[in-house]
mmCIF file of N, CA and C in Angstrom:
data_model
loop_
_atom_site.group_PDB
_atom_site.id
_atom_site.type_symbol
_atom_site.label_atom_id
_atom_site.label_comp_id
_atom_site.label_asym_id
_atom_site.label_seq_id
_atom_site.Cartn_x
_atom_site.Cartn_y
_atom_site.Cartn_z
ATOM 1 N N UNK A 1 50.914 2.094 -0.920
ATOM 2 C CA UNK A 1 52.197 1.454 -1.026
ATOM 3 C C UNK A 1 52.095 0.057 -0.435
ATOM 4 N N UNK A 2 52.599 -0.890 -1.165
ATOM 5 C CA UNK A 2 52.550 -2.279 -0.738
ATOM 6 C C UNK A 2 53.852 -2.644 -0.026
ATOM 7 N N UNK A 3 53.741 -3.264 1.126
ATOM 8 C CA UNK A 3 54.919 -3.708 1.867
ATOM 9 C C UNK A 3 55.469 -4.977 1.234
ATOM 10 N N UNK A 4 56.802 -5.000 1.006
ATOM 11 C CA UNK A 4 57.457 -6.186 0.474
ATOM 12 C C UNK A 4 58.727 -6.452 1.274
ATOM 13 N N UNK A 5 59.047 -7.718 1.400
ATOM 14 C CA UNK A 5 60.281 -8.085 2.093
ATOM 15 C C UNK A 5 61.472 -7.847 1.170
ATOM 16 N N UNK A 6 62.661 -7.877 1.728
ATOM 17 C CA UNK A 6 63.855 -7.721 0.914
ATOM 18 C C UNK A 6 63.974 -8.820 -0.131
ATOM 19 N N UNK A 7 63.612 -10.040 0.232
ATOM 20 C CA UNK A 7 63.660 -11.143 -0.735
ATOM 21 C C UNK A 7 62.728 -10.883 -1.910
ATOM 22 N N UNK A 8 61.555 -10.346 -1.636
ATOM 23 C CA UNK A 8 60.615 -10.030 -2.707
ATOM 24 C C UNK A 8 61.155 -8.910 -3.592
ATOM 25 N N UNK A 9 61.811 -7.939 -2.999
ATOM 26 C CA UNK A 9 62.368 -6.834 -3.772
ATOM 27 C C UNK A 9 63.493 -7.292 -4.707
ATOM 28 N N UNK A 10 64.236 -8.295 -4.304
ATOM 29 C CA UNK A 10 65.309 -8.795 -5.158
ATOM 30 C C UNK A 10 64.770 -9.373 -6.462
ATOM 31 N N UNK A 11 63.551 -9.886 -6.435
ATOM 32 C CA UNK A 11 62.947 -10.409 -7.661
ATOM 33 C C UNK A 11 62.454 -9.280 -8.569
ATOM 34 N N UNK A 12 62.114 -8.148 -7.992
ATOM 35 C CA UNK A 12 61.539 -7.042 -8.743
ATOM 36 C C UNK A 12 62.608 -6.094 -9.283
ATOM 37 N N UNK A 13 63.640 -5.853 -8.509
ATOM 38 C CA UNK A 13 64.644 -4.861 -8.898
ATOM 39 C C UNK A 13 66.037 -5.365 -8.570
ATOM 40 N N UNK A 14 66.974 -4.869 -9.301
ATOM 41 C CA UNK A 14 68.369 -5.163 -8.999
ATOM 42 C C UNK A 14 68.843 -4.120 -8.001
ATOM 43 N N UNK A 15 69.203 -4.563 -6.828
ATOM 44 C CA UNK A 15 69.611 -3.664 -5.765
ATOM 45 C C UNK A 15 71.131 -3.624 -5.734
ATOM 46 N N UNK A 16 71.664 -2.411 -5.882
ATOM 47 C CA UNK A 16 73.115 -2.231 -5.857
ATOM 48 C C UNK A 16 73.476 -1.261 -4.749
ATOM 49 N N UNK A 17 74.449 -1.654 -3.968
ATOM 50 C CA UNK A 17 74.976 -0.742 -2.955
ATOM 51 C C UNK A 17 76.023 0.126 -3.625
ATOM 52 N N UNK A 18 75.913 1.420 -3.399
ATOM 53 C CA UNK A 18 76.885 2.332 -3.978
ATOM 54 C C UNK A 18 78.149 2.305 -3.129
ATOM 55 N N UNK A 19 79.263 2.025 -3.774
ATOM 56 C CA UNK A 19 80.527 1.944 -3.056
ATOM 57 C C UNK A 19 81.018 3.341 -2.688
ATOM 58 N N UNK A 20 81.452 3.461 -1.464
ATOM 59 C CA UNK A 20 82.021 4.720 -1.009
ATOM 60 C C UNK A 20 83.526 4.625 -1.218
ATOM 61 N N UNK A 21 84.085 5.548 -1.993
ATOM 62 C CA UNK A 21 85.528 5.466 -2.222
ATOM 63 C C UNK A 21 86.299 5.648 -0.922
ATOM 64 N N UNK A 22 87.263 4.789 -0.693
ATOM 65 C CA UNK A 22 88.100 4.872 0.491
ATOM 66 C C UNK A 22 89.388 5.611 0.127
ATOM 67 N N UNK A 23 89.908 6.334 1.071
ATOM 68 C CA UNK A 23 91.157 7.049 0.856
ATOM 69 C C UNK A 23 92.316 6.048 0.810
ATOM 70 N N UNK A 24 93.282 6.334 -0.023
ATOM 71 C CA UNK A 24 94.490 5.533 -0.050
ATOM 72 C C UNK A 24 95.357 5.906 1.149
ATOM 73 N N UNK A 25 96.393 5.138 1.366
ATOM 74 C CA UNK A 25 97.325 5.437 2.453
ATOM 75 C C UNK A 25 97.899 6.838 2.287
ATOM 76 N N UNK A 26 98.334 7.165 1.098
ATOM 77 C CA UNK A 26 98.923 8.486 0.847
ATOM 78 C C UNK A 26 97.893 9.582 1.084
ATOM 79 N N UNK A 27 96.663 9.376 0.674
ATOM 80 C CA UNK A 27 95.610 10.379 0.899
ATOM 81 C C UNK A 27 95.343 10.574 2.385
ATOM 82 N N UNK A 28 95.360 9.471 3.154
ATOM 83 C CA UNK A 28 95.166 9.603 4.603
ATOM 84 C C UNK A 28 96.314 10.390 5.228
ATOM 85 N N UNK A 29 97.546 10.099 4.810
ATOM 86 C CA UNK A 29 98.698 10.840 5.323
ATOM 87 C C UNK A 29 98.630 12.311 4.921
ATOM 88 N N UNK A 30 98.250 12.581 3.683
ATOM 89 C CA UNK A 30 98.140 13.972 3.221
ATOM 90 C C UNK A 30 97.060 14.718 3.988
ATOM 91 N N UNK A 31 95.970 14.048 4.304
ATOM 92 C CA UNK A 31 94.905 14.675 5.095
ATOM 93 C C UNK A 31 95.424 15.026 6.488
ATOM 94 N N UNK A 32 96.161 14.120 7.096
ATOM 95 C CA UNK A 32 96.733 14.360 8.427
ATOM 96 C C UNK A 32 97.699 15.543 8.361
ATOM 97 N N UNK A 33 98.536 15.556 7.348
ATOM 98 C CA UNK A 33 99.466 16.677 7.167
ATOM 99 C C UNK A 33 98.706 18.003 7.043
ATOM 100 N N UNK A 34 97.649 17.995 6.239
ATOM 101 C CA UNK A 34 96.837 19.201 6.037
ATOM 102 C C UNK A 34 96.236 19.688 7.354
ATOM 103 N N UNK A 35 95.735 18.774 8.157
ATOM 104 C CA UNK A 35 95.138 19.135 9.438
ATOM 105 C C UNK A 35 96.174 19.754 10.367
ATOM 106 N N UNK A 36 97.368 19.191 10.391
ATOM 107 C CA UNK A 36 98.435 19.733 11.227
ATOM 108 C C UNK A 36 98.870 21.114 10.735
ATOM 109 N N UNK A 37 98.942 21.292 9.417
ATOM 110 C CA UNK A 37 99.410 22.547 8.836
ATOM 111 C C UNK A 37 98.401 23.685 8.998
ATOM 112 N N UNK A 38 97.129 23.370 9.192
ATOM 113 C CA UNK A 38 96.100 24.411 9.338
ATOM 114 C C UNK A 38 96.392 25.348 10.500
ATOM 115 N N UNK A 39 96.909 24.793 11.575
ATOM 116 C CA UNK A 39 97.251 25.592 12.755
ATOM 117 C C UNK A 39 98.701 25.292 13.081
ATOM 118 N N UNK A 40 99.591 25.778 12.224
ATOM 119 C CA UNK A 40 100.991 25.358 12.251
ATOM 120 C C UNK A 40 101.736 25.740 13.530
ATOM 121 N N UNK A 41 101.272 26.754 14.234
ATOM 122 C CA UNK A 41 101.935 27.152 15.479
ATOM 123 C C UNK A 41 101.368 26.456 16.715
ATOM 124 N N UNK A 42 100.364 25.632 16.530
ATOM 125 C CA UNK A 42 99.756 24.930 17.659
ATOM 126 C C UNK A 42 100.803 24.060 18.353
ATOM 127 N N UNK A 43 100.873 24.171 19.665
ATOM 128 C CA UNK A 43 101.773 23.329 20.457
ATOM 129 C C UNK A 43 101.059 22.027 20.791
ATOM 130 N N UNK A 44 101.669 20.946 20.410
ATOM 131 C CA UNK A 44 101.103 19.618 20.638
ATOM 132 C C UNK A 44 101.982 18.854 21.619
ATOM 133 N N UNK A 45 101.403 17.918 22.300
ATOM 134 C CA UNK A 45 102.154 17.097 23.243
ATOM 135 C C UNK A 45 102.749 15.885 22.529
ATOM 136 N N UNK A 46 104.000 15.622 22.845
ATOM 137 C CA UNK A 46 104.666 14.442 22.307
ATOM 138 C C UNK A 46 104.350 13.241 23.186
ATOM 139 N N UNK A 47 104.500 12.065 22.635
ATOM 140 C CA UNK A 47 104.423 10.843 23.417
ATOM 141 C C UNK A 47 105.830 10.572 23.937
ATOM 142 N N UNK A 48 105.936 10.218 25.188
ATOM 143 C CA UNK A 48 107.246 10.098 25.834
ATOM 144 C C UNK A 48 107.772 8.669 25.721
ATOM 145 N N UNK A 49 108.988 8.567 25.171
ATOM 146 C CA UNK A 49 109.725 7.305 25.178
ATOM 147 C C UNK A 49 109.066 6.134 24.475
ATOM 148 N N UNK A 50 108.465 6.366 23.337
ATOM 149 C CA UNK A 50 107.764 5.255 22.665
ATOM 150 C C UNK A 50 108.702 4.104 22.323
ATOM 151 N N UNK A 51 109.960 4.413 22.064
ATOM 152 C CA UNK A 51 110.904 3.350 21.688
ATOM 153 C C UNK A 51 111.259 2.447 22.864
ATOM 154 N N UNK A 52 111.017 2.906 24.086
ATOM 155 C CA UNK A 52 111.347 2.115 25.282
ATOM 156 C C UNK A 52 110.144 1.352 25.829
ATOM 157 N N UNK A 53 108.971 1.603 25.304
ATOM 158 C CA UNK A 53 107.774 0.924 25.799
ATOM 159 C C UNK A 53 107.705 -0.506 25.275
ATOM 160 N N UNK A 54 107.117 -1.377 26.065
ATOM 161 C CA UNK A 54 106.866 -2.738 25.576
ATOM 162 C C UNK A 54 105.865 -2.643 24.431
ATOM 163 N N UNK A 55 105.842 -3.619 23.538
ATOM 164 C CA UNK A 55 104.876 -3.577 22.430
ATOM 165 C C UNK A 55 103.433 -3.406 22.900
ATOM 166 N N UNK A 56 103.092 -4.020 24.019
ATOM 167 C CA UNK A 56 101.719 -3.919 24.533
ATOM 168 C C UNK A 56 101.395 -2.494 24.983
ATOM 169 N N UNK A 57 102.331 -1.865 25.692
ATOM 170 C CA UNK A 57 102.105 -0.492 26.159
ATOM 171 C C UNK A 57 102.184 0.510 25.012
ATOM 172 N N UNK A 58 103.055 0.238 24.039
ATOM 173 C CA UNK A 58 103.165 1.129 22.880
ATOM 174 C C UNK A 58 101.838 1.171 22.126
ATOM 175 N N UNK A 59 101.178 0.036 22.014
ATOM 176 C CA UNK A 59 99.888 -0.020 21.311
ATOM 177 C C UNK A 59 98.876 0.956 21.882
ATOM 178 N N UNK A 60 98.836 1.084 23.188
ATOM 179 C CA UNK A 60 97.804 1.908 23.833
ATOM 180 C C UNK A 60 98.317 3.290 24.255
ATOM 181 N N UNK A 61 99.582 3.590 23.968
ATOM 182 C CA UNK A 61 100.156 4.878 24.352
ATOM 183 C C UNK A 61 99.412 6.018 23.648
ATOM 184 N N UNK A 62 99.183 7.080 24.398
ATOM 185 C CA UNK A 62 98.529 8.265 23.846
ATOM 186 C C UNK A 62 98.830 9.455 24.740
ATOM 187 N N UNK A 63 98.533 10.625 24.247
ATOM 188 C CA UNK A 63 98.668 11.855 25.017
ATOM 189 C C UNK A 63 97.590 12.807 24.537
ATOM 190 N N UNK A 64 96.970 13.508 25.470
ATOM 191 C CA UNK A 64 96.007 14.537 25.082
ATOM 192 C C UNK A 64 96.714 15.569 24.211
ATOM 193 N N UNK A 65 96.016 16.075 23.218
ATOM 194 C CA UNK A 65 96.517 17.146 22.367
ATOM 195 C C UNK A 65 97.833 16.782 21.669
ATOM 196 N N UNK A 66 97.917 15.565 21.172
ATOM 197 C CA UNK A 66 99.104 15.116 20.435
ATOM 198 C C UNK A 66 98.837 15.231 18.929
ATOM 199 N N UNK A 67 99.848 15.014 18.095
ATOM 200 C CA UNK A 67 99.583 14.963 16.651
ATOM 201 C C UNK A 67 98.539 13.903 16.290
ATOM 202 N N UNK A 68 98.475 12.843 17.086
ATOM 203 C CA UNK A 68 97.484 11.797 16.851
ATOM 204 C C UNK A 68 96.077 12.298 17.181
ATOM 205 N N UNK A 69 95.972 13.157 18.183
ATOM 206 C CA UNK A 69 94.683 13.750 18.544
ATOM 207 C C UNK A 69 94.154 14.608 17.403
ATOM 208 N N UNK A 70 95.054 15.348 16.743
ATOM 209 C CA UNK A 70 94.654 16.188 15.603
ATOM 210 C C UNK A 70 94.006 15.326 14.530
ATOM 211 N N UNK A 71 94.596 14.172 14.248
ATOM 212 C CA UNK A 71 94.024 13.274 13.249
ATOM 213 C C UNK A 71 92.666 12.752 13.711
ATOM 214 N N UNK A 72 92.581 12.339 14.975
ATOM 215 C CA UNK A 72 91.332 11.753 15.472
ATOM 216 C C UNK A 72 90.203 12.772 15.576
ATOM 217 N N UNK A 73 90.509 14.039 15.733
ATOM 218 C CA UNK A 73 89.473 15.074 15.799
ATOM 219 C C UNK A 73 88.783 15.278 14.454
ATOM 220 N N UNK A 74 89.363 14.778 13.374
ATOM 221 C CA UNK A 74 88.833 15.003 12.033
ATOM 222 C C UNK A 74 87.736 13.991 11.691
ATOM 223 N N UNK A 75 86.512 14.455 11.399
ATOM 224 C CA UNK A 75 85.419 13.538 11.059
ATOM 225 C C UNK A 75 85.707 12.698 9.809
ATOM 226 N N UNK A 76 86.438 13.264 8.861
ATOM 227 C CA UNK A 76 86.729 12.512 7.641
ATOM 228 C C UNK A 76 87.625 11.308 7.936
ATOM 229 N N UNK A 77 88.661 11.488 8.729
ATOM 230 C CA UNK A 77 89.537 10.364 9.051
ATOM 231 C C UNK A 77 88.825 9.337 9.935
ATOM 232 N N UNK A 78 87.981 9.811 10.849
ATOM 233 C CA UNK A 78 87.189 8.864 11.650
ATOM 234 C C UNK A 78 86.239 8.091 10.748
ATOM 235 N N UNK A 79 85.666 8.761 9.758
ATOM 236 C CA UNK A 79 84.779 8.087 8.810
ATOM 237 C C UNK A 79 85.508 7.046 7.974
ATOM 238 N N UNK A 80 86.802 7.255 7.779
ATOM 239 C CA UNK A 80 87.621 6.303 7.036
ATOM 240 C C UNK A 80 88.050 5.127 7.900
ATOM 241 N N UNK A 81 87.816 5.222 9.210
ATOM 242 C CA UNK A 81 88.117 4.080 10.069
ATOM 243 C C UNK A 81 89.082 4.327 11.212
ATOM 244 N N UNK A 82 89.524 5.571 11.425
ATOM 245 C CA UNK A 82 90.395 5.861 12.557
ATOM 246 C C UNK A 82 89.571 5.767 13.833
ATOM 247 N N UNK A 83 89.928 4.836 14.711
ATOM 248 C CA UNK A 83 89.101 4.514 15.879
ATOM 249 C C UNK A 83 89.437 5.287 17.144
ATOM 250 N N UNK A 84 90.682 5.731 17.286
ATOM 251 C CA UNK A 84 91.066 6.508 18.469
ATOM 252 C C UNK A 84 92.405 7.180 18.207
ATOM 253 N N UNK A 85 92.971 7.801 19.233
ATOM 254 C CA UNK A 85 94.227 8.524 19.046
ATOM 255 C C UNK A 85 95.398 7.842 19.746
ATOM 256 N N UNK A 86 95.388 6.523 19.744
ATOM 257 C CA UNK A 86 96.510 5.782 20.326
ATOM 258 C C UNK A 86 97.581 5.522 19.277
ATOM 259 N N UNK A 87 98.767 5.247 19.758
ATOM 260 C CA UNK A 87 99.908 4.956 18.907
ATOM 261 C C UNK A 87 99.614 3.753 17.993
ATOM 262 N N UNK A 88 99.108 2.684 18.585
ATOM 263 C CA UNK A 88 98.838 1.472 17.810
ATOM 264 C C UNK A 88 97.788 1.680 16.737
ATOM 265 N N UNK A 89 96.756 2.434 17.049
ATOM 266 C CA UNK A 89 95.706 2.697 16.063
ATOM 267 C C UNK A 89 96.228 3.571 14.931
ATOM 268 N N UNK A 90 97.038 4.563 15.262
ATOM 269 C CA UNK A 90 97.621 5.416 14.219
ATOM 270 C C UNK A 90 98.548 4.598 13.319
ATOM 271 N N UNK A 91 99.330 3.713 13.919
ATOM 272 C CA UNK A 91 100.222 2.871 13.120
ATOM 273 C C UNK A 91 99.417 2.007 12.153
ATOM 274 N N UNK A 92 98.311 1.436 12.624
ATOM 275 C CA UNK A 92 97.459 0.598 11.777
ATOM 276 C C UNK A 92 96.793 1.429 10.688
ATOM 277 N N UNK A 93 96.146 2.518 11.083
ATOM 278 C CA UNK A 93 95.338 3.306 10.160
ATOM 279 C C UNK A 93 96.178 3.964 9.067
ATOM 280 N N UNK A 94 97.304 4.538 9.450
ATOM 281 C CA UNK A 94 98.146 5.220 8.476
ATOM 282 C C UNK A 94 99.166 4.287 7.831
ATOM 283 N N UNK A 95 99.141 3.016 8.244
ATOM 284 C CA UNK A 95 100.038 1.985 7.700
ATOM 285 C C UNK A 95 101.499 2.407 7.830
ATOM 286 N N UNK A 96 101.891 2.703 9.061
ATOM 287 C CA UNK A 96 103.234 3.178 9.340
ATOM 288 C C UNK A 96 104.035 2.123 10.087
ATOM 289 N N UNK A 97 105.334 2.163 9.911
ATOM 290 C CA UNK A 97 106.218 1.329 10.727
ATOM 291 C C UNK A 97 106.398 2.034 12.078
ATOM 292 N N UNK A 98 106.900 1.296 13.064
ATOM 293 C CA UNK A 98 107.193 1.926 14.358
ATOM 294 C C UNK A 98 108.194 3.057 14.176
ATOM 295 N N UNK A 99 109.174 2.844 13.335
ATOM 296 C CA UNK A 99 110.195 3.863 13.094
ATOM 297 C C UNK A 99 109.574 5.143 12.518
ATOM 298 N N UNK A 100 108.668 5.003 11.569
ATOM 299 C CA UNK A 100 108.028 6.167 10.965
ATOM 300 C C UNK A 100 107.180 6.924 11.978
ATOM 301 N N UNK A 101 106.336 6.213 12.706
ATOM 302 C CA UNK A 101 105.453 6.880 13.664
ATOM 303 C C UNK A 101 106.257 7.485 14.814
ATOM 304 N N UNK A 102 107.264 6.778 15.262
ATOM 305 C CA UNK A 102 108.153 7.300 16.295
ATOM 306 C C UNK A 102 108.723 8.651 15.868
ATOM 307 N N UNK A 103 109.103 8.768 14.606
ATOM 308 C CA UNK A 103 109.673 10.010 14.091
ATOM 309 C C UNK A 103 108.710 11.182 14.102
ATOM 310 N N UNK A 104 107.420 10.905 14.140
ATOM 311 C CA UNK A 104 106.421 11.978 14.143
ATOM 312 C C UNK A 104 106.010 12.362 15.555
ATOM 313 N N UNK A 105 105.880 11.396 16.460
ATOM 314 C CA UNK A 105 105.221 11.682 17.732
ATOM 315 C C UNK A 105 106.085 11.578 18.982
ATOM 316 N N UNK A 106 107.296 11.061 18.886
ATOM 317 C CA UNK A 106 108.053 10.792 20.111
ATOM 318 C C UNK A 106 108.792 12.025 20.627
ATOM 319 N N UNK A 107 108.866 12.136 21.929
ATOM 320 C CA UNK A 107 109.497 13.273 22.597
ATOM 321 C C UNK A 107 111.007 13.306 22.428
ATOM 322 N N UNK A 108 111.632 12.208 22.052
ATOM 323 C CA UNK A 108 113.092 12.208 21.951
ATOM 324 C C UNK A 108 113.585 13.092 20.804
ATOM 325 N N UNK A 109 112.700 13.473 19.888
ATOM 326 C CA UNK A 109 113.076 14.339 18.771
ATOM 327 C C UNK A 109 112.901 15.821 19.085
ATOM 328 N N UNK A 110 111.962 16.155 19.948
ATOM 329 C CA UNK A 110 111.598 17.558 20.134
ATOM 330 C C UNK A 110 111.455 18.001 21.583
ATOM 331 N N UNK A 111 111.450 17.090 22.497
ATOM 332 C CA UNK A 111 111.077 17.423 23.868
ATOM 333 C C UNK A 111 109.601 17.106 24.057
ATOM 334 N N UNK A 112 109.029 17.628 25.110
ATOM 335 C CA UNK A 112 107.660 17.233 25.444
ATOM 336 C C UNK A 112 106.592 17.900 24.591
ATOM 337 N N UNK A 113 106.946 18.960 23.864
ATOM 338 C CA UNK A 113 105.975 19.597 22.975
ATOM 339 C C UNK A 113 106.508 19.623 21.546
ATOM 340 N N UNK A 114 105.565 19.610 20.631
ATOM 341 C CA UNK A 114 105.867 19.598 19.199
ATOM 342 C C UNK A 114 105.043 20.699 18.547
ATOM 343 N N UNK A 115 105.642 21.495 17.720
ATOM 344 C CA UNK A 115 104.874 22.443 16.903
ATOM 345 C C UNK A 115 104.171 21.642 15.804
ATOM 346 N N UNK A 116 102.949 21.988 15.522
ATOM 347 C CA UNK A 116 102.171 21.272 14.507
ATOM 348 C C UNK A 116 102.871 21.292 13.155
ATOM 349 N N UNK A 117 103.540 22.389 12.810
ATOM 350 C CA UNK A 117 104.228 22.469 11.513
ATOM 351 C C UNK A 117 105.356 21.452 11.423
ATOM 352 N N UNK A 118 106.032 21.176 12.553
ATOM 353 C CA UNK A 118 107.106 20.187 12.560
ATOM 354 C C UNK A 118 106.534 18.798 12.304
ATOM 355 N N UNK A 119 105.453 18.480 12.997
ATOM 356 C CA UNK A 119 104.805 17.179 12.788
ATOM 357 C C UNK A 119 104.283 17.068 11.354
ATOM 358 N N UNK A 120 103.721 18.157 10.822
ATOM 359 C CA UNK A 120 103.221 18.151 9.441
ATOM 360 C C UNK A 120 104.348 17.861 8.462
ATOM 361 N N UNK A 121 105.513 18.441 8.689
ATOM 362 C CA UNK A 121 106.653 18.195 7.801
ATOM 363 C C UNK A 121 107.093 16.737 7.865
ATOM 364 N N UNK A 122 107.061 16.139 9.039
ATOM 365 C CA UNK A 122 107.433 14.721 9.171
ATOM 366 C C UNK A 122 106.427 13.822 8.451
ATOM 367 N N UNK A 123 105.145 14.131 8.609
ATOM 368 C CA UNK A 123 104.105 13.343 7.926
ATOM 369 C C UNK A 123 104.238 13.517 6.413
ATOM 370 N N UNK A 124 104.518 14.730 5.971
ATOM 371 C CA UNK A 124 104.694 15.013 4.542
ATOM 372 C C UNK A 124 105.836 14.182 3.966
ATOM 373 N N UNK A 125 106.942 14.097 4.677
ATOM 374 C CA UNK A 125 108.077 13.330 4.165
ATOM 375 C C UNK A 125 107.745 11.844 4.053
ATOM 376 N N UNK A 126 106.939 11.338 4.967
ATOM 377 C CA UNK A 126 106.521 9.937 4.883
ATOM 378 C C UNK A 126 105.620 9.737 3.671
ATOM 379 N N UNK A 127 104.685 10.658 3.464
ATOM 380 C CA UNK A 127 103.769 10.551 2.322
ATOM 381 C C UNK A 127 104.530 10.601 1.005
ATOM 382 N N UNK A 128 105.527 11.465 0.909
ATOM 383 C CA UNK A 128 106.301 11.589 -0.324
ATOM 384 C C UNK A 128 107.132 10.349 -0.610
ATOM 385 N N UNK A 129 107.550 9.668 0.444
ATOM 386 C CA UNK A 129 108.360 8.462 0.269
ATOM 387 C C UNK A 129 107.506 7.221 0.029
ATOM 388 N N UNK A 130 106.211 7.379 -0.079
ATOM 389 C CA UNK A 130 105.307 6.236 -0.125
ATOM 390 C C UNK A 130 105.101 5.636 -1.501
ATOM 391 N N UNK A 131 105.806 6.107 -2.497
ATOM 392 C CA UNK A 131 105.605 5.578 -3.839
ATOM 393 C C UNK A 131 106.913 5.052 -4.407
ATOM 394 N N UNK A 132 106.807 4.045 -5.235
ATOM 395 C CA UNK A 132 107.943 3.580 -5.989
ATOM 396 C C UNK A 132 108.754 2.484 -5.334
ATOM 397 N N UNK A 133 109.789 2.097 -6.041
ATOM 398 C CA UNK A 133 110.644 0.987 -5.636
ATOM 399 C C UNK A 133 111.356 1.262 -4.321
ATOM 400 N N UNK A 134 111.870 2.480 -4.147
ATOM 401 C CA UNK A 134 112.590 2.789 -2.913
ATOM 402 C C UNK A 134 111.677 2.710 -1.698
ATOM 403 N N UNK A 135 110.429 3.110 -1.860
ATOM 404 C CA UNK A 135 109.472 3.000 -0.754
ATOM 405 C C UNK A 135 109.223 1.540 -0.416
ATOM 406 N N UNK A 136 109.090 0.726 -1.440
ATOM 407 C CA UNK A 136 108.881 -0.709 -1.233
ATOM 408 C C UNK A 136 110.079 -1.297 -0.496
ATOM 409 N N UNK A 137 111.275 -0.966 -0.951
ATOM 410 C CA UNK A 137 112.492 -1.469 -0.337
ATOM 411 C C UNK A 137 112.617 -0.998 1.103
ATOM 412 N N UNK A 138 112.318 0.291 1.346
ATOM 413 C CA UNK A 138 112.369 0.842 2.707
ATOM 414 C C UNK A 138 111.412 0.095 3.614
ATOM 415 N N UNK A 139 110.200 -0.149 3.140
ATOM 416 C CA UNK A 139 109.199 -0.819 3.963
ATOM 417 C C UNK A 139 109.602 -2.249 4.322
ATOM 418 N N UNK A 140 110.298 -2.914 3.437
ATOM 419 C CA UNK A 140 110.752 -4.279 3.725
ATOM 420 C C UNK A 140 111.689 -4.269 4.923
ATOM 421 N N UNK A 141 112.571 -3.291 4.995
ATOM 422 C CA UNK A 141 113.564 -3.249 6.051
ATOM 423 C C UNK A 141 113.093 -2.567 7.326
ATOM 424 N N UNK A 142 112.099 -1.701 7.240
ATOM 425 C CA UNK A 142 111.654 -0.958 8.416
ATOM 426 C C UNK A 142 110.425 -1.539 9.083
ATOM 427 N N UNK A 143 109.652 -2.336 8.410
ATOM 428 C CA UNK A 143 108.426 -2.860 9.026
ATOM 429 C C UNK A 143 108.695 -4.042 9.917
#
């Protein structure tokens, strides 16, 4: 076998990188919903008072064993780019408004614990609202 540099190989063969399909926003939300629904009776910890936190603290807010932790434990979502289980990262990765994410993870809706099935239902409703004109209009006013 003859050693060749990458530049030399470009003259000999056409090198193509195979694109890895990325999940859409709706697919990422559906995956999160599926993960939560797998163990629907699991008690998860809510994030406390996200609406009262400063934007800087909200970005880094997290809780062990939260709905966000369920998403981060999944190798597929991490492979898609989920970097950690903080509020700010979940908002970025799932492309959610503060209002949407607050509705899934904040303690003001459920107390300090959340059943996984409840969180799954909230994520499902967001995913279902993610298509069409009404979703576009909602996002303009909520983002």
